[in-house]
Coordinates of N, CA and C in Angstrom, one line a residue:
M95 N 0.8 -1.2 0.0 CA 0.0 0.0 0.0 C 0.9 1.2 0.0
S96 N 0.6 2.2 -0.9 CA 1.3 3.4 -1.0 C 0.4 4.5 -0.3
T97 N 1.1 5.6 0.1 CA 0.4 6.7 0.7 C 0.6 8.0 -0.1
H98 N -0.5 8.7 -0.3 CA -0.5 9.8 -1.2 C -1.1 11.0 -0.5
L99 N -0.6 12.2 -0.8 CA -1.1 13.4 -0.3 C -1.6 14.2 -1.5
L100 N -2.9 14.6 -1.4 CA -3.6 15.3 -2.6 C -4.2 16.6 -2.2
T101 N -4.1 17.6 -3.0 CA -4.9 18.7 -3.0 C -5.9 18.7 -4.2
G102 N -7.0 19.3 -4.0 CA -8.0 19.3 -5.1 C -8.8 18.0 -5.2
A103 N -8.8 17.2 -4.1 CA -9.5 15.9 -4.2 C -11.0 16.0 -4.1
G104 N -11.5 17.2 -3.9 CA -12.9 17.4 -3.7 C -13.7 17.4 -5.0
S105 N -13.0 17.6 -6.2 CA -13.7 17.7 -7.4 C -12.7 17.5 -8.6
G106 N -13.3 17.3 -9.8 CA -12.4 17.3 -11.0 C -11.4 16.2 -11.0
I107 N -10.2 16.5 -11.5 CA -9.2 15.6 -11.7 C -8.7 15.0 -10.4
G108 N -8.6 15.8 -9.3 CA -8.2 15.3 -8.0 C -9.2 14.3 -7.4
R109 N -10.5 14.6 -7.6 CA -11.5 13.7 -7.1 C -11.4 12.3 -7.8
V110 N -11.3 12.3 -9.1 CA -11.2 11.0 -9.8 C -9.9 10.3 -9.4
L111 N -8.8 11.0 -9.2 CA -7.6 10.4 -8.8 C -7.7 9.8 -7.4
A112 N -8.3 10.5 -6.5 CA -8.5 10.0 -5.1 C -9.3 8.7 -5.2
E113 N -10.4 8.7 -5.9 CA -11.3 7.5 -6.0 C -10.5 6.3 -6.5
R114 N -9.7 6.5 -7.5 CA -9.0 5.4 -8.1 C -7.9 4.9 -7.2
L115 N -7.2 5.8 -6.5 CA -6.2 5.3 -5.5 C -6.8 4.6 -4.4
L116 N -7.9 5.1 -3.9 CA -8.6 4.4 -2.8 C -9.1 3.0 -3.2
A117 N -9.7 3.0 -4.4 CA -10.2 1.7 -4.9 C -9.2 0.6 -5.0
R118 N -8.0 1.0 -5.2 CA -6.9 -0.1 -5.3 C -6.2 -0.3 -4.0
G119 N -6.7 0.3 -2.9 CA -6.2 0.0 -1.6 C -5.1 0.9 -1.1
D120 N -4.8 2.0 -1.8 CA -3.8 3.0 -1.3 C -4.4 3.9 -0.3
E121 N -3.5 4.5 0.5 CA -4.0 5.4 1.5 C -3.9 6.8 0.9
V122 N -5.0 7.6 1.1 CA -5.1 8.9 0.5 C -5.3 9.9 1.6
L123 N -4.4 10.9 1.7 CA -4.6 12.1 2.6 C -5.0 13.3 1.7
A124 N -6.2 13.8 1.9 CA -6.7 14.9 1.1 C -6.9 16.1 1.9
V125 N -6.4 17.2 1.3 CA -6.4 18.5 2.0 C -7.8 19.2 1.7
A126 N -8.5 19.6 2.7 CA -9.8 20.3 2.6 C -9.6 21.7 3.1
R127 N -10.4 22.6 2.6 CA -10.2 24.0 3.0 C -10.9 24.3 4.3
S128 N -11.8 23.5 4.8 CA -12.6 23.8 6.0 C -13.0 22.5 6.6
E129 N -13.4 22.5 7.9 CA -13.9 21.3 8.6 C -15.2 20.8 7.9
E130 N -16.0 21.8 7.4 CA -17.3 21.4 6.7 C -16.9 20.6 5.4
R131 N -16.0 21.2 4.7 CA -15.6 20.5 3.4 C -14.9 19.2 3.7
A132 N -14.2 19.1 4.8 CA -13.5 17.8 5.1 C -14.6 16.8 5.4
A133 N -15.6 17.1 6.1 CA -16.7 16.2 6.4 C -17.4 15.7 5.1
E134 N -17.6 16.6 4.2 CA -18.2 16.2 2.9 C -17.3 15.3 2.2
M135 N -16.0 15.6 2.1 CA -15.1 14.7 1.4 C -15.0 13.3 2.0
A136 N -15.0 13.3 3.4 CA -15.0 12.0 4.1 C -16.2 11.2 3.8
A137 N -17.3 11.8 3.6 CA -18.6 11.1 3.3 C -18.6 10.6 1.8
D138 N -18.0 11.4 1.0 CA -18.0 11.1 -0.5 C -16.9 10.1 -0.9
L139 N -15.8 10.2 -0.2 CA -14.6 9.3 -0.5 C -14.4 8.4 0.6
G140 N -15.0 7.2 0.6 CA -14.8 6.3 1.6 C -13.4 5.9 1.9
G141 N -12.9 6.0 3.1 CA -11.5 5.6 3.4 C -10.5 6.7 3.3
V142 N -10.9 7.9 2.9 CA -10.0 9.0 2.8 C -9.7 9.6 4.2
T143 N -8.5 10.1 4.3 CA -8.1 10.8 5.5 C -8.0 12.3 5.2
T144 N -8.7 13.2 5.9 CA -8.7 14.6 5.5 C -7.8 15.4 6.4
L145 N -7.2 16.4 5.8 CA -6.4 17.4 6.6 C -6.9 18.7 6.2
V146 N -7.2 19.6 7.2 CA -7.8 20.9 6.9 C -6.7 22.0 6.8
A147 N -6.8 22.7 5.7 CA -5.9 23.8 5.5 C -6.4 24.7 4.4
D148 N -6.4 26.0 4.5 CA -6.8 26.9 3.5 C -5.6 27.2 2.6
L149 N -5.7 26.8 1.4 CA -4.5 26.9 0.5 C -4.2 28.4 0.2
A150 N -5.1 29.3 0.4 CA -4.9 30.7 0.2 C -4.1 31.3 1.4
D151 N -3.8 30.5 2.4 CA -3.2 31.0 3.6 C -1.9 30.1 3.8
A152 N -0.7 30.7 3.5 CA 0.5 29.9 3.6 C 0.8 29.4 5.0
A153 N 0.4 30.1 6.0 CA 0.6 29.6 7.4 C -0.2 28.4 7.7
S154 N -1.5 28.4 7.2 CA -2.3 27.2 7.3 C -1.8 26.0 6.7
V155 N -1.2 26.2 5.5 CA -0.6 25.1 4.7 C 0.7 24.6 5.5
E156 N 1.5 25.5 6.0 CA 2.7 25.1 6.6 C 2.4 24.3 7.9
A157 N 1.3 24.6 8.6 CA 0.9 23.9 9.8 C 0.6 22.4 9.5
L158 N 0.4 22.0 8.3 CA 0.2 20.6 8.0 C 1.4 19.8 8.2
G159 N 2.6 20.4 8.2 CA 3.8 19.6 8.4 C 3.8 18.8 9.6
D160 N 3.1 19.2 10.7 CA 3.1 18.4 11.9 C 2.1 17.3 11.9
R161 N 1.3 17.2 10.8 CA 0.3 16.2 10.7 C 0.5 15.2 9.6
L162 N 1.7 15.2 9.0 CA 2.0 14.3 7.9 C 2.6 13.0 8.4
P163 N 2.4 11.9 7.7 CA 3.0 10.7 8.1 C 4.5 10.7 7.8
P164 N 5.3 9.8 8.4 CA 6.7 9.8 8.1 C 7.2 9.4 6.7
R165 N 6.2 8.9 6.0 CA 6.5 8.4 4.6 C 5.4 8.8 3.7
L166 N 5.7 9.4 2.5 CA 4.8 9.8 1.5 C 5.3 9.3 0.1
D167 N 4.5 8.4 -0.5 CA 5.0 8.0 -1.8 C 4.7 9.0 -2.9
S168 N 3.7 9.9 -2.7 CA 3.5 11.0 -3.6 C 2.8 12.2 -3.0
V169 N 3.1 13.3 -3.6 CA 2.3 14.5 -3.3 C 1.8 15.0 -4.7
V170 N 0.4 15.1 -4.8 CA -0.2 15.5 -6.1 C -0.9 16.9 -5.8
H171 N -0.4 17.9 -6.5 CA -1.0 19.2 -6.4 C -2.1 19.4 -7.5
A172 N -3.3 19.2 -7.2 CA -4.4 19.3 -8.2 C -5.3 20.4 -8.0
A173 N -5.2 21.2 -6.9 CA -6.1 22.3 -6.6 C -5.7 23.5 -7.4
G174 N -6.7 24.4 -7.7 CA -6.4 25.6 -8.3 C -7.6 26.5 -8.4
V175 N -7.3 27.8 -8.6 CA -8.4 28.8 -8.8 C -8.1 29.6 -10.0
V176 N -9.1 30.2 -10.6 CA -8.9 31.0 -11.8 C -9.8 32.2 -11.8
E177 N -9.3 33.4 -12.2 CA -10.1 34.5 -12.4 C -9.5 35.3 -13.6
L178 N -10.3 35.3 -14.7 CA -9.9 35.9 -15.9 C -10.0 37.4 -15.8
G179 N -9.3 38.1 -16.7 CA -9.4 39.6 -16.7 C -8.2 40.2 -17.4
A180 N -8.4 41.3 -18.0 CA -7.3 42.0 -18.6 C -6.4 42.6 -17.6
V181 N -5.1 42.8 -17.9 CA -4.1 43.4 -17.0 C -4.6 44.7 -16.5
A182 N -5.3 45.4 -17.4 CA -5.8 46.8 -17.1 C -6.9 46.8 -16.1
D183 N -7.6 45.6 -15.9 CA -8.8 45.5 -15.1 C -8.6 44.7 -13.8
L184 N -7.7 43.7 -13.8 CA -7.6 42.8 -12.7 C -7.2 43.5 -11.4
P185 N -7.9 43.4 -10.3 CA -7.5 44.0 -9.0 C -6.4 43.2 -8.4
A186 N -5.7 43.8 -7.5 CA -4.6 43.1 -6.8 C -5.0 41.8 -6.1
S187 N -6.3 41.8 -5.6 CA -6.8 40.6 -4.9 C -6.8 39.4 -5.9
A188 N -7.1 39.6 -7.1 CA -7.2 38.5 -8.1 C -5.8 37.9 -8.3
W189 N -4.8 38.8 -8.4 CA -3.4 38.3 -8.5 C -3.0 37.6 -7.3
T190 N -3.3 38.1 -6.1 CA -2.8 37.6 -4.9 C -3.4 36.2 -4.6
E191 N -4.7 36.0 -4.9 CA -5.4 34.8 -4.6 C -4.8 33.7 -5.5
Q192 N -4.7 34.0 -6.8 CA -4.3 33.0 -7.8 C -2.8 32.6 -7.5
L193 N -2.0 33.5 -7.2 CA -0.6 33.2 -6.9 C -0.5 32.4 -5.6
A194 N -1.3 32.8 -4.6 CA -1.3 32.0 -3.3 C -1.7 30.6 -3.4
V195 N -2.8 30.4 -4.1 CA -3.4 29.0 -4.2 C -2.6 28.2 -5.2
N196 N -2.3 28.8 -6.4 CA -1.8 28.0 -7.5 C -0.3 27.8 -7.4
L197 N 0.4 28.7 -6.7 CA 1.9 28.6 -6.7 C 2.5 28.5 -5.3
V198 N 2.1 29.5 -4.4 CA 2.7 29.5 -3.0 C 2.3 28.2 -2.2
A199 N 1.0 27.9 -2.3 CA 0.6 26.7 -1.5 C 1.3 25.4 -2.0
P200 N 1.4 25.1 -3.3 CA 2.2 23.9 -3.7 C 3.7 24.0 -3.2
A201 N 4.3 25.2 -3.2 CA 5.7 25.3 -2.8 C 5.8 25.0 -1.3
V202 N 4.9 25.6 -0.5 CA 4.9 25.4 0.9 C 4.6 24.0 1.3
L203 N 3.6 23.4 0.7 CA 3.2 22.0 1.0 C 4.3 21.0 0.6
T204 N 4.9 21.3 -0.5 CA 6.0 20.4 -0.9 C 7.2 20.5 0.1
R205 N 7.4 21.7 0.5 CA 8.6 21.9 1.5 C 8.3 21.1 2.8
V206 N 7.1 21.2 3.3 CA 6.9 20.5 4.6 C 6.7 19.0 4.4
A207 N 6.4 18.6 3.2 CA 6.3 17.1 2.9 C 7.7 16.5 2.5
L208 N 8.7 17.3 2.3 CA 10.0 16.8 1.8 C 10.6 15.7 2.6
P209 N 10.6 15.8 4.0 CA 11.1 14.7 4.7 C 10.5 13.3 4.4
A210 N 9.1 13.4 4.4 CA 8.4 12.1 4.1 C 8.6 11.6 2.7
L211 N 8.7 12.6 1.7 CA 8.9 12.2 0.3 C 10.3 11.6 0.2
R212 N 11.3 12.2 0.9 CA 12.7 11.7 0.7 C 12.8 10.3 1.3
T213 N 12.1 10.0 2.4 CA 12.1 8.7 3.0 C 11.6 7.6 2.0
A214 N 10.6 8.0 1.2 CA 10.0 7.0 0.2 C 10.6 7.1 -1.1
R215 N 11.5 8.1 -1.4 CA 12.0 8.4 -2.7 C 10.8 8.6 -3.6
G216 N 9.9 9.5 -3.2 CA 8.6 9.6 -3.8 C 8.5 10.5 -5.0
T217 N 7.3 10.7 -5.4 CA 7.0 11.4 -6.6 C 6.1 12.7 -6.3
V218 N 6.5 13.8 -6.9 CA 5.7 15.0 -6.8 C 5.1 15.3 -8.2
V219 N 3.7 15.4 -8.2 CA 3.1 15.7 -9.5 C 2.4 17.1 -9.3
L220 N 2.7 18.0 -10.2 CA 2.0 19.3 -10.2 C 1.1 19.4 -11.4
V221 N -0.2 19.4 -11.2 CA -1.2 19.5 -12.3 C -1.2 20.9 -12.7
N222 N -0.6 21.2 -13.8 CA -0.4 22.6 -14.3 C -1.6 22.9 -15.2
S223 N -1.3 23.5 -16.4 CA -2.3 23.9 -17.3 C -1.6 24.3 -18.6
G224 N -2.4 24.3 -19.7 CA -1.8 24.8 -20.9 C -1.4 26.3 -20.8
A225 N -2.0 27.0 -19.8 CA -1.6 28.3 -19.5 C -0.3 28.4 -18.8
G226 N 0.3 27.3 -18.4 CA 1.6 27.3 -17.8 C 2.7 27.2 -18.9
L227 N 2.2 27.1 -20.2 CA 3.2 27.1 -21.3 C 3.0 28.3 -22.2
R228 N 1.9 29.0 -22.1 CA 1.7 30.2 -22.9 C 0.6 31.0 -22.2
A229 N 0.7 32.3 -22.4 CA -0.3 33.2 -21.7 C -1.1 34.0 -22.8
N230 N -2.4 33.8 -22.8 CA -3.3 34.4 -23.7 C -3.9 35.7 -23.1
P231 N -4.5 36.5 -24.0 CA -5.3 37.7 -23.4 C -6.3 37.2 -22.4
Q232 N -6.4 38.0 -21.3 CA -7.3 37.8 -20.2 C -6.8 36.8 -19.2
W233 N -5.7 36.1 -19.5 CA -5.2 35.0 -18.6 C -4.0 35.4 -17.9
A234 N -3.6 36.6 -17.8 CA -2.3 37.0 -17.2 C -2.0 36.5 -15.8
A235 N -3.0 36.7 -14.9 CA -2.7 36.3 -13.5 C -2.7 34.8 -13.4
Y236 N -3.6 34.1 -14.0 CA -3.6 32.6 -13.9 C -2.4 32.0 -14.6
A237 N -2.1 32.5 -15.8 CA -0.9 32.0 -16.5 C 0.4 32.3 -15.7
A238 N 0.5 33.5 -15.1 CA 1.7 33.8 -14.3 C 1.8 32.8 -13.1
S239 N 0.7 32.4 -12.5 CA 0.8 31.4 -11.4 C 1.2 30.1 -11.9
K240 N 0.8 29.7 -13.1 CA 1.1 28.4 -13.7 C 2.5 28.4 -14.3
H241 N 2.9 29.5 -14.9 CA 4.4 29.6 -15.3 C 5.3 29.4 -14.1
G242 N 4.9 30.0 -13.0 CA 5.7 29.9 -11.8 C 5.7 28.5 -11.2
L243 N 4.5 27.8 -11.4 CA 4.4 26.4 -11.0 C 5.4 25.5 -11.8
R244 N 5.5 25.8 -13.0 CA 6.5 25.0 -13.8 C 7.9 25.3 -13.4
A245 N 8.2 26.5 -13.0 CA 9.5 26.9 -12.5 C 9.8 26.1 -11.2
L246 N 8.8 26.1 -10.3 CA 8.9 25.3 -9.1 C 9.3 23.9 -9.3
A247 N 8.6 23.3 -10.3 CA 8.9 21.9 -10.6 C 10.3 21.7 -11.1
D248 N 10.7 22.6 -12.0 CA 12.0 22.4 -12.6 C 13.1 22.6 -11.5
S249 N 13.0 23.5 -10.6 CA 13.9 23.7 -9.6 C 13.9 22.5 -8.6
L250 N 12.8 22.1 -8.2 CA 12.7 21.0 -7.3 C 13.3 19.7 -7.9
R251 N 13.1 19.5 -9.2 CA 13.7 18.3 -9.8 C 15.2 18.3 -9.8
A252 N 15.8 19.5 -9.9 CA 17.2 19.6 -9.9 C 17.8 19.6 -8.5
E253 N 17.0 20.0 -7.5 CA 17.5 20.1 -6.1 C 17.3 18.7 -5.4
E254 N 16.3 18.0 -5.8 CA 16.0 16.7 -5.1 C 16.1 15.5 -6.1
P255 N 17.4 15.1 -6.4 CA 17.6 14.1 -7.4 C 17.0 12.7 -7.1
D256 N 16.7 12.5 -5.8 CA 16.1 11.2 -5.4 C 14.6 11.2 -5.5
L257 N 14.0 12.3 -5.8 CA 12.6 12.4 -6.1 C 12.3 12.4 -7.6
R258 N 11.1 12.0 -7.9 CA 10.6 12.2 -9.3 C 9.6 13.3 -9.3
V259 N 9.8 14.3 -10.2 CA 8.9 15.5 -10.3 C 8.4 15.6 -11.7
T260 N 7.0 15.6 -11.8 CA 6.3 15.7 -13.1 C 5.4 16.9 -13.1
S261 N 5.5 17.6 -14.1 CA 4.5 18.7 -14.4 C 3.5 18.1 -15.5
V262 N 2.2 18.2 -15.2 CA 1.2 17.7 -16.2 C 0.5 19.0 -16.7
F263 N 0.4 19.2 -18.0 CA -0.2 20.3 -18.6 C -1.4 19.9 -19.4
P264 N -2.6 19.8 -18.7 CA -3.8 19.5 -19.5 C -4.3 20.7 -20.2
G265 N -4.9 20.5 -21.4 CA -5.7 21.5 -22.0 C -7.0 21.6 -21.3
R266 N -8.0 22.2 -21.9 CA -9.3 22.4 -21.3 C -9.9 21.1 -20.9
T267 N -10.2 21.0 -19.6 CA -10.7 19.7 -19.0 C -12.1 20.0 -18.4
A268 N -13.0 19.0 -18.5 CA -14.4 19.2 -18.1 C -14.5 19.1 -16.6
T269 N -14.2 20.2 -16.0 CA -14.3 20.3 -14.5 C -15.2 21.5 -14.1
A270 N -15.4 21.6 -12.8 CA -16.2 22.8 -12.4 C -15.4 24.1 -12.7
M271 N -14.1 24.0 -12.6 CA -13.3 25.2 -13.0 C -13.5 25.6 -14.4
Q272 N -13.6 24.6 -15.3 CA -13.8 24.9 -16.7 C -15.2 25.5 -16.9
E273 N -16.2 25.1 -16.2 CA -17.5 25.7 -16.3 C -17.4 27.2 -15.8
T274 N -16.7 27.4 -14.8 CA -16.5 28.8 -14.3 C -15.8 29.7 -15.4
V275 N -14.8 29.1 -16.0 CA -14.0 29.8 -17.0 C -15.0 30.2 -18.2
H276 N -15.8 29.2 -18.6 CA -16.8 29.5 -19.7 C -17.7 30.7 -19.3
A277 N -18.1 30.6 -18.0 CA -19.0 31.7 -17.6 C -18.3 33.0 -17.6
Q278 N -17.0 33.1 -17.2 CA -16.3 34.3 -17.3 C -16.0 34.8 -18.7
E279 N -15.9 33.8 -19.6 CA -15.7 34.2 -21.0 C -17.1 34.5 -21.7
G280 N -18.2 34.2 -21.0 CA -19.5 34.4 -21.7 C -19.8 33.4 -22.7
K281 N -19.3 32.2 -22.6 CA -19.5 31.1 -23.6 C -20.4 30.0 -23.0
A282 N -21.1 29.3 -23.8 CA -21.9 28.2 -23.4 C -20.9 27.0 -23.1
Y283 N -21.3 26.2 -22.1 CA -20.4 25.1 -21.7 C -21.0 23.8 -22.0
D284 N -20.2 22.9 -22.6 CA -20.6 21.6 -22.9 C -19.4 20.7 -22.5
A285 N -19.6 19.9 -21.4 CA -18.5 19.1 -20.9 C -18.0 18.1 -21.9
S286 N -18.8 17.7 -22.9 CA -18.4 16.7 -23.8 C -17.4 17.2 -24.8
D287 N -17.2 18.5 -24.9 CA -16.2 19.1 -25.8 C -14.8 19.0 -25.3
W288 N -14.6 18.7 -24.1 CA -13.3 18.8 -23.5 C -12.7 17.5 -22.9
I289 N -11.5 17.5 -22.5 CA -10.8 16.3 -21.9 C -11.6 15.9 -20.7
Q290 N -11.9 14.7 -20.5 CA -12.6 14.2 -19.3 C -11.6 14.1 -18.1
P291 N -12.0 14.4 -16.9 CA -11.1 14.4 -15.7 C -10.4 13.0 -15.5
G292 N -11.1 11.9 -15.8 CA -10.6 10.6 -15.7 C -9.4 10.4 -16.6
T293 N -9.4 11.0 -17.8 CA -8.3 10.9 -18.7 C -7.0 11.4 -18.1
V294 N -7.1 12.6 -17.5 CA -5.9 13.2 -16.8 C -5.5 12.4 -15.6
A295 N -6.5 12.0 -14.8 CA -6.2 11.2 -13.6 C -5.5 9.9 -14.0
D296 N -5.9 9.3 -15.1 CA -5.2 8.0 -15.5 C -3.7 8.3 -15.9
L297 N -3.5 9.5 -16.5 CA -2.1 9.9 -16.8 C -1.3 10.1 -15.5
V298 N -1.9 10.7 -14.5 CA -1.2 10.9 -13.2 C -0.9 9.5 -12.6
L299 N -1.9 8.6 -12.6 CA -1.7 7.3 -12.1 C -0.5 6.6 -12.8
H300 N -0.4 6.7 -14.1 CA 0.7 6.2 -14.9 C 2.0 6.7 -14.4
V301 N 2.1 8.0 -14.2 CA 3.3 8.6 -13.6 C 3.7 8.1 -12.3
L302 N 2.7 7.9 -11.4 CA 2.9 7.4 -10.1 C 3.4 6.0 -10.1
D303 N 2.9 5.2 -11.1 CA 3.2 3.8 -11.1 C 4.4 3.4 -11.9
L304 N 5.1 4.4 -12.5 CA 6.3 4.1 -13.3 C 7.3 3.3 -12.5
P305 N 8.0 2.4 -13.1 CA 9.1 1.7 -12.4 C 10.2 2.7 -12.1
R306 N 11.1 2.4 -11.2 CA 12.1 3.4 -10.7 C 13.1 3.7 -11.7
D307 N 13.1 3.0 -12.9 CA 14.1 3.3 -13.9 C 13.7 4.5 -14.8
A308 N 12.6 5.1 -14.6 CA 12.1 6.1 -15.5 C 11.4 7.3 -14.7
E309 N 11.5 8.5 -15.4 CA 10.8 9.7 -14.9 C 10.2 10.4 -16.1
V310 N 9.0 11.0 -15.9 CA 8.4 11.8 -16.9 C 8.5 13.3 -16.4
P311 N 9.4 14.1 -16.9 CA 9.5 15.4 -16.3 C 8.2 16.3 -16.7
E312 N 7.8 16.2 -17.9 CA 6.6 17.0 -18.4 C 5.7 16.1 -19.3
L313 N 4.4 16.4 -19.1 CA 3.4 15.6 -19.9 C 2.3 16.6 -20.3
V314 N 2.1 16.7 -21.6 CA 1.1 17.6 -22.2 C 0.0 16.8 -22.8
V315 N -1.2 17.2 -22.5 CA -2.4 16.5 -23.0 C -3.4 17.5 -23.5
K316 N -3.9 17.3 -24.7 CA -4.8 18.3 -25.3 C -6.1 17.7 -25.7
P317 N -7.2 18.4 -25.7 CA -8.5 17.9 -26.3 C -8.4 17.7 -27.8
V318 N -9.1 16.7 -28.3 CA -9.1 16.6 -29.8 C -10.2 17.4 -30.4

């Protein structure tokens, strides 16, 4: 049995990944933003262990260090927030929240999990975005956070040679976040137009299950 620490397990890619890890008998520790959300996740994901931390609050994330097990086979960062807007219009709060949740929280959580990851020679997976490879109009703040996430992965990979570090760059995926994006863009949303969350979750599982003789530094997946 392997032990995995997940953010974003309440919905979308993270939810499907948690379900599949639990179904095969692995231990899953899922970060929830509140006690109420933790209770909901515990009811929905049988066997999950919940840890409460607000990803927008670095001190809250750092406090998880005292609650982690001595060994972690993986940490998967699948949580994220998005708020679109032109550089001329976005308030400072939009920049601050997206950088805090999408970049600072993964950096802090990875740091406090490093002792347990080193013990297991574990894997860190950062679920990034196509916006982490290019920045389009209206996407400046989100793309900046995701470009930073790629930099975090690259530095971590070089600093921790005993760990495997993978950045996954999905294109538009049929999640609640994508529905929010469509609403912000003023477009109709049809989940069948986009990558299904299970497709990305399966790719993450493949990365986690790779034999020790291989590492996938980056993985790009696009809708057809």
